[in-house]
Amino acid sequence: MFPLFDFSLQINGFPMQEAKAELQKIQSIPEQEFEAFIENKKKEIVDYHLKNNSSYRELVGKTTFDTWNDLPVMTKKDFQKPLIERLSTEFSLKKVYVNKTSGSSGDPFIFAKDKFSHALTWANIINRFGWHGIDFNSSYQARFYGIPLDFIGNRKERFKDFLTNRFRFSIFDLSNKVLEGFLNEFKTRKFDYINGYTSSIVLFAKFLQQKNIVLTTICPTLKVCVVTSEMLFEEDKILLEKQFGVPVVNEYGASELDLIAFQNSDGEWQVNSETLFVEILDENNTVLPYGKEGRIVITSLFNKAHPFIRYDIGDIGILDKKSTPKKPILQQLIGRTNDIALLPSGKKSPGLTFYYVTKSIIEDDGNVKEFIIKQTKIDTFDIEYVSKTELNQEQIQKIEAAIALYLEKGLIFTFIRKEKLERSKSGKLKQFISLMK
């Protein structure tokens, strides 16, 4: 088959052959030499931006640096100015890849990558999917994503779907009638893999569970399911593997950076050490050892067009104690720093704790399809849910008791049944939302 995917990137100015060769070269560096490679790349990228990027130079406050830990931690707030003011001198808007973050963290911004850096991102993604027998030039993707609803944006995205050999399931309406249509597509199309937002794919799996259908019985070509952009809970992974009949792979990435971590064939969440340097920092910006929970801070080692150096992505996680410079392992992704619930006692708790505790009870009987939790006041939470029947008093009391046990007593909950939950423009479902200022 003609390599249409690679060709479409190449004709858009992304040097894929060079990027693939560079990735191969990096991957061939022995473990004992890898730390020196990383240190060299860190110094190179900082020196480059101090020399060529006035915005970064202004942030650092000088033209040289002594130690890595002296460098400031960048946040999304540092990017709230026109892109042209953040570009390095060697680049113009016409010579870079430009995109916008989804804004799931509350601070969307436009960013740039030089074309070689973006080609490296794709080389990395192609490499990781290849671990699971997926070839972007020939494998057929069932894509569970949002899509622009305006005519031009929609046509553009559909054309990209054609070039990249994927069929898109629009996830803005996930009623049973629509899911029945999804199922019919799997009966007639030879999909090789599923890729998309976790919550939408889980909802499809629950639909299959109700119908007592394992997806590979009607679509035997299916090999793997890759979920991204939202938390994957262990019980959801079990459900997906049972109802799809294929392994489920967890992906963690950020459009402004690269693929950050991808589950390998041993089930480990392997961090991308080829193009990124990942640190875990505490609230004082001190580097934490492997095994400790903290803020995920990432440096893009190759992006010369726009600095992402010690960039706080807004997530909390833990690097496994068995990590090495060449093969860091993400032990756990805990949630976003802006998803922290502040409770009346002064305790801070990741919002996903509420979601996790509630989820373990609310879904026991399969009645509830999905739900989100909103904190409206310091002691008050709304739980919006989609279900066949309304929650009964016994279920509500169980949830309240579990939250009192795991978090604290005296919290007020309102349960609101809905026809469907509100998703972001991109189609993501935000599982915990704090409305407190």
C-alpha atoms as one frame of an Amber mdcrd trajectory, in Angstrom:
protein
   0.000   0.000   0.000   1.215   3.513  -0.846   2.428   5.223   2.392  -0.198
   8.000   2.196   0.144   9.008   5.846   3.908   9.613   5.665   3.512  11.261
   2.257   0.851  13.707   3.524   3.209  14.858   6.305   6.175  15.079   3.948
   4.357  17.271   1.366   3.301  19.612   4.185   6.959  20.274   4.900   7.544
  17.865   7.794  10.813  15.967   7.133   9.648  12.499   8.166  12.627  10.511
   6.863  15.108  12.682   8.769  12.942  12.543  11.897  12.650   8.743  11.777
  16.430   8.460  11.321  17.022  10.813  14.297  14.617   8.828  16.499  16.365
   5.580  15.587  19.729   7.149  16.409  18.498   8.283  19.845  16.972   4.881
  20.606  20.285   3.179  19.791  22.160   5.146  22.507  23.139   2.674  25.273
  21.570   3.089  28.707  24.911   4.019  30.327  25.359   6.914  27.874  21.764
   8.142  27.871  21.943  10.445  30.875  24.850  12.320  29.260  22.806  12.597
  26.026  19.864  14.105  27.958  22.092  16.566  29.849  23.651  17.683  26.575
  20.241  18.179  24.889  18.937  20.143  27.907  21.916  22.507  27.764  21.631
  22.846  23.969  17.941  23.808  23.979  18.289  26.318  26.846  21.362  27.941
  25.273  19.503  28.154  21.961  16.459  29.914  23.432  18.518  32.249  25.623
  20.340  33.343  22.481  17.415  33.360  19.998  14.227  33.922  21.966  13.711
  37.328  23.620  10.564  36.184  25.438  12.438  33.327  27.134  15.481  35.495
  27.831  13.203  38.010  29.554  11.648  35.242  31.657  15.042  33.885  32.767
  16.423  37.395  33.331  19.902  36.675  31.946  21.647  35.278  28.873  23.381
  32.316  30.531  22.472  29.816  33.237  24.556  28.022  35.858  22.406  25.127
  37.037  19.265  23.519  35.669  17.318  24.010  38.915  17.897  27.788  38.729
  15.797  27.962  35.551  12.221  29.203  36.054   9.289  26.814  35.803   7.110
  27.936  32.896   3.320  27.850  33.149   0.502  28.407  30.676   0.235  31.980
  31.971   3.651  32.681  30.386   2.092  32.014  26.984  -0.815  34.448  27.257
   0.646  36.871  24.717   0.724  36.893  20.895   2.573  33.940  19.367   4.759
  36.231  17.249   6.252  37.636  20.496   7.131  34.100  21.651   8.759  32.810
  18.445  12.523  32.417  18.159  14.253  34.838  15.787  15.057  32.231  13.104
  11.361  31.417  12.604   8.321  33.134  11.116   4.661  32.089  11.403   4.819
  30.717   7.838   7.764  28.442   8.638   6.368  26.665  11.703   3.591  24.286
  12.709   0.946  26.294  14.602  -1.854  24.855  16.719  -3.970  25.623  19.778
  -4.246  23.664  23.029  -7.660  22.277  23.927  -8.003  24.505  26.981  -8.991
  21.581  29.210  -6.733  23.141  31.850  -8.592  26.450  31.673  -5.740  28.359
  29.948  -5.851  27.653  26.192  -3.079  29.167  24.081  -1.657  29.089  20.575
   1.765  27.468  20.243   4.337  26.691  17.557   6.768  23.881  16.750   9.506
  23.970  14.178   8.806  21.499  11.399  11.571  19.061  12.338  10.348  18.978
  15.941   6.780  18.244  14.786   8.049  15.530  12.422   9.850  13.975  15.410
   6.546  13.986  17.315   4.932  11.997  14.520   7.931   9.660  14.220   7.537
   8.946  17.937   3.775   8.335  17.714   4.278   6.009  14.713   6.965   4.134
  16.668   4.776   3.676  19.769   1.700   2.491  17.886   4.018   0.083  16.073
   4.671  -1.627  19.428   1.098  -2.927  19.145   1.097  -3.899  15.469  -0.408
  -0.655  14.135   0.932   0.918  10.925  -0.468   4.405  10.235   0.011   3.881
   6.481  -2.162   0.777   6.307  -4.105   0.190   9.567  -7.732   1.366   9.596
  -8.695   3.469  12.619 -12.094   3.747  14.326 -11.731   7.278  15.712 -13.822
   8.375  18.737 -13.185  12.127  18.727 -15.020  15.412  18.389 -15.134  17.225
  15.061 -15.634  20.900  14.103 -19.291  21.496  13.254 -18.731  24.451  10.881
 -18.679  23.452   7.190 -15.035  24.318   6.357 -13.606  22.923   9.625 -15.676
  19.765   9.205 -14.577  19.188   5.587 -10.941  19.831   6.510 -11.070  17.267
   9.308 -12.848  14.705   7.103 -10.133  15.144   4.454  -7.456  14.560   7.115
  -9.371  11.424   8.135  -9.207  10.212   4.537  -5.445  10.861   4.292  -4.772
   9.136   7.604  -6.969   6.079   6.965  -9.480   6.635   9.732 -13.273   6.640
  10.120 -14.565   9.186  12.621 -17.379   8.528  15.083 -18.584  11.961  16.239
 -19.022  11.782  20.011 -21.259  14.787  20.711 -24.382  12.592  20.774 -23.948
   9.205  22.465 -27.592   8.132  22.724 -28.461   4.452  22.232 -29.738   5.172
  18.718 -26.386   6.729  17.739 -24.418   3.915  19.427 -26.489   1.420  17.417
 -25.241   3.221  14.304 -21.649   2.905  15.598 -22.190  -0.828  16.015 -23.426
  -1.172  12.428 -20.242   0.492  11.156 -18.153  -2.138  12.992 -20.202  -4.832
  11.255 -19.355  -3.509   7.797 -15.849  -2.012   8.158 -12.558  -3.839   8.742
 -11.178  -1.706  11.556  -7.691  -2.543  12.878  -7.817  -0.380  15.996  -9.900
   2.025  18.069  -8.437   5.373  19.156 -10.078   8.224  21.049 -11.392   9.780
  24.237 -11.711   7.365  27.134 -15.205   8.327  28.339 -16.814   7.931  24.878
 -15.172   4.560  24.269 -16.226   3.355  27.744 -19.819   4.389  26.991 -19.736
   2.348  23.768 -18.392  -0.657  25.727 -21.282  -0.354  28.225 -23.707  -0.323
  25.295 -22.114  -3.553  24.009 -22.322  -5.040  27.504 -26.079  -4.364  27.616
 -26.469  -6.124  24.264 -24.132  -8.939  25.357 -21.860  -8.395  22.320 -18.078
  -8.797  22.161 -16.873  -6.473  19.394 -14.370  -8.891  17.824 -17.207 -11.326
  17.068 -18.589  -8.806  14.568 -15.298  -7.060  13.681 -12.621  -9.812  13.791
  -9.930  -7.563  12.257  -9.774  -5.445  15.458  -6.356  -5.715  17.192  -6.123
  -3.065  19.911  -7.858  -0.083  21.538  -5.860   3.065  22.413  -7.493   5.520
  24.832  -6.300   9.069  25.402  -6.994  12.533  26.901  -9.047  11.371  29.910
  -8.408   9.178  32.955  -8.635   5.405  32.431  -9.778   3.611  35.588  -8.791
  -0.016  36.127 -12.401  -1.298  36.138 -13.070   0.562  32.875 -10.003  -1.048
  31.319 -11.312  -4.480  32.369 -14.723  -3.659  30.856 -13.159  -2.456  27.569
 -10.973  -5.540  27.182 -13.929  -7.818  27.906 -16.392  -6.113  25.532 -13.936
  -5.370  22.721 -11.981  -8.634  22.946  -8.649  -6.822  22.412  -5.901  -5.302
  24.639  -6.403  -1.710  25.812  -3.449   0.683  25.648  -3.256   3.933  27.624
  -1.795   7.034  25.950  -0.836  10.319  27.630   0.132  13.298  25.526  -0.125
  17.056  25.077  -0.558  18.758  21.718   1.939  21.495  22.581   4.629  18.951
  23.493   4.525  15.426  22.167   3.474  11.966  23.199   4.387  11.965  26.911
   3.804   8.322  27.884   2.519   5.223  26.095   1.789   1.784  27.473   4.343
  -0.748  26.259   3.835  -4.477  25.639   4.720  -5.207  29.297   1.849  -2.992
  30.472   4.199  -0.233  31.712   3.406   3.411  30.984   6.715   4.213  29.312
   7.660   7.897  29.253   9.005   9.440  26.054  12.674  10.087  26.901  13.709
  10.545  23.260  12.283  14.048  22.747  11.183  15.115  26.252  12.730  15.471
  29.692  10.163  14.836  32.446  10.595  15.960  36.060   8.363  15.635  39.117
   8.474  18.771  41.296   6.992  19.690  44.673   5.204  23.010  45.370   8.571
  24.713  45.957   9.876  23.558  42.545  12.237  21.057  44.193  12.880  17.920
  42.133  11.322  14.874  43.790  12.841  11.384  43.696  11.244   8.493  41.812
   8.208   7.168  43.684   7.082  10.572  45.024   3.929  12.383  43.872   4.227
  15.889  42.457   3.699  18.262  39.536   4.662  16.991  36.095   7.122  19.443
  34.527   8.350  18.826  30.975  11.091  20.133  28.703  10.799  19.791  24.938
  14.364  18.944  23.879  13.996  19.677  20.156  11.501  22.516  19.698  13.576
  25.523  18.608  10.643  27.617  17.390   9.023  28.020  20.813  10.433  27.331
  24.291   8.838  24.687  26.498  11.542  24.483  29.151  10.611  23.210  32.602
   6.990  23.647  31.553   4.376  22.833  34.201   1.755  21.011  32.171  -0.796
  21.192  35.001  -0.876  17.475  35.853   0.076  15.547  38.982   1.843  12.200
  38.757   4.473   9.758  40.026   7.501   8.303  38.220   8.095   4.670  39.177
  11.096   3.798  41.373  12.347   1.440  38.659  12.665   4.343  36.169  15.991
   4.998  34.447  17.086   8.017  32.325  16.478   6.046  29.125  13.298   4.308
  30.294  11.290   6.396  32.778   7.992   4.754  33.781   4.922   6.783  34.730
   3.579   4.891  37.729   0.443   6.978  38.067  -1.265  10.013  36.580  -3.347
  11.440  39.400  -5.148  14.339  37.731  -4.835  17.995  36.939  -3.586  20.556
  39.446  -6.636  22.722  38.729  -8.926  19.812  39.658  -8.156  20.114  43.352
 -11.123  20.347  45.733 -10.627  22.576  48.773 -12.772  21.225  51.630 -14.238
  23.005  54.716 -11.603  21.449  57.014  -8.849  23.031  54.912  -7.982  19.664
  53.376  -7.078  19.631  49.675  -8.108  16.594  47.673  -7.819  15.732  43.957
 -11.291  16.066  42.453 -10.904  12.631  40.938 -11.042  11.178  44.468 -14.740
  12.121  44.559 -15.215  10.705  41.110 -13.408   7.476  41.967 -15.248   6.850
  45.251 -18.618   7.697  43.717 -17.915   5.625  40.617 -17.216   2.476  42.637
 -20.742   2.629  44.104 -22.812   4.348  41.435 -22.048   1.787  38.733 -22.599
  -1.413  40.688 -25.871  -2.252  38.943 -25.000  -0.801  35.522 -27.876   1.716
  35.795 -25.704   4.838  35.540 -24.005   5.358  32.173 -21.714   8.266  33.112
 -21.507  11.174  35.506 -19.544  14.287  36.437 -19.022  16.087  39.746 -19.118
  19.879  40.125 -17.975  21.729  43.247 -20.215  24.800  43.565 -19.261  25.900
  47.124 -16.611  24.834  49.618 -18.999  22.226  51.098 -21.431  21.716  48.179
 -21.232  19.425  45.154 -23.555  18.623  42.257 -23.427  15.122  40.789 -24.866
  15.169  37.268 -25.559  11.722  35.864 -27.133   9.896  32.903 -29.038   6.729
  33.807 -31.930   4.446  32.912 -33.645   5.173  36.236 -33.168   7.764  38.962
 -30.789   6.982  41.837 -32.663   5.692  44.879 -32.185   6.820  48.477 -30.100
   3.766  49.367 -27.592   4.478  46.562 -27.381   8.141  47.547 -26.740   7.250
  51.203 -23.997   4.793  50.178 -22.241   7.500  48.134 -22.506  10.033  50.966
 -21.159   7.495  53.489 -18.203   6.566  51.239 -17.270  10.216  50.684 -17.515
  10.916  54.432 -15.183   7.954  55.015 -12.599   8.752  52.323 -12.729  12.564
  52.458 -14.673  14.214  55.297 -18.109  14.488  56.880 -20.643  17.284  56.461
 -20.425  17.711  52.683 -23.664  18.490  50.803 -24.581  16.659  47.591 -27.279
  17.334  45.003 -27.975  14.578  42.488 -29.178  15.794  39.083 -30.292  13.294
  36.441 -29.699  14.451  32.835 -30.434  13.224  29.329 -26.796  13.804  28.358
 -23.716  15.433  29.872 -22.072  18.570  28.574 -18.807  17.965  26.757 -16.178
  20.490  25.706 -15.961  21.739  22.105 -13.391  19.030  21.394 -15.709  16.351
  22.795 -13.821  15.680  26.037 -15.726  14.964  29.231 -14.273  16.734  32.276
 -15.018  14.409  35.166 -14.530  16.887  38.013 -15.086  20.635  37.751 -14.537
  23.213  40.474 -16.693  26.313  40.022 -15.142  28.024  43.027 -13.110  31.162
  42.364
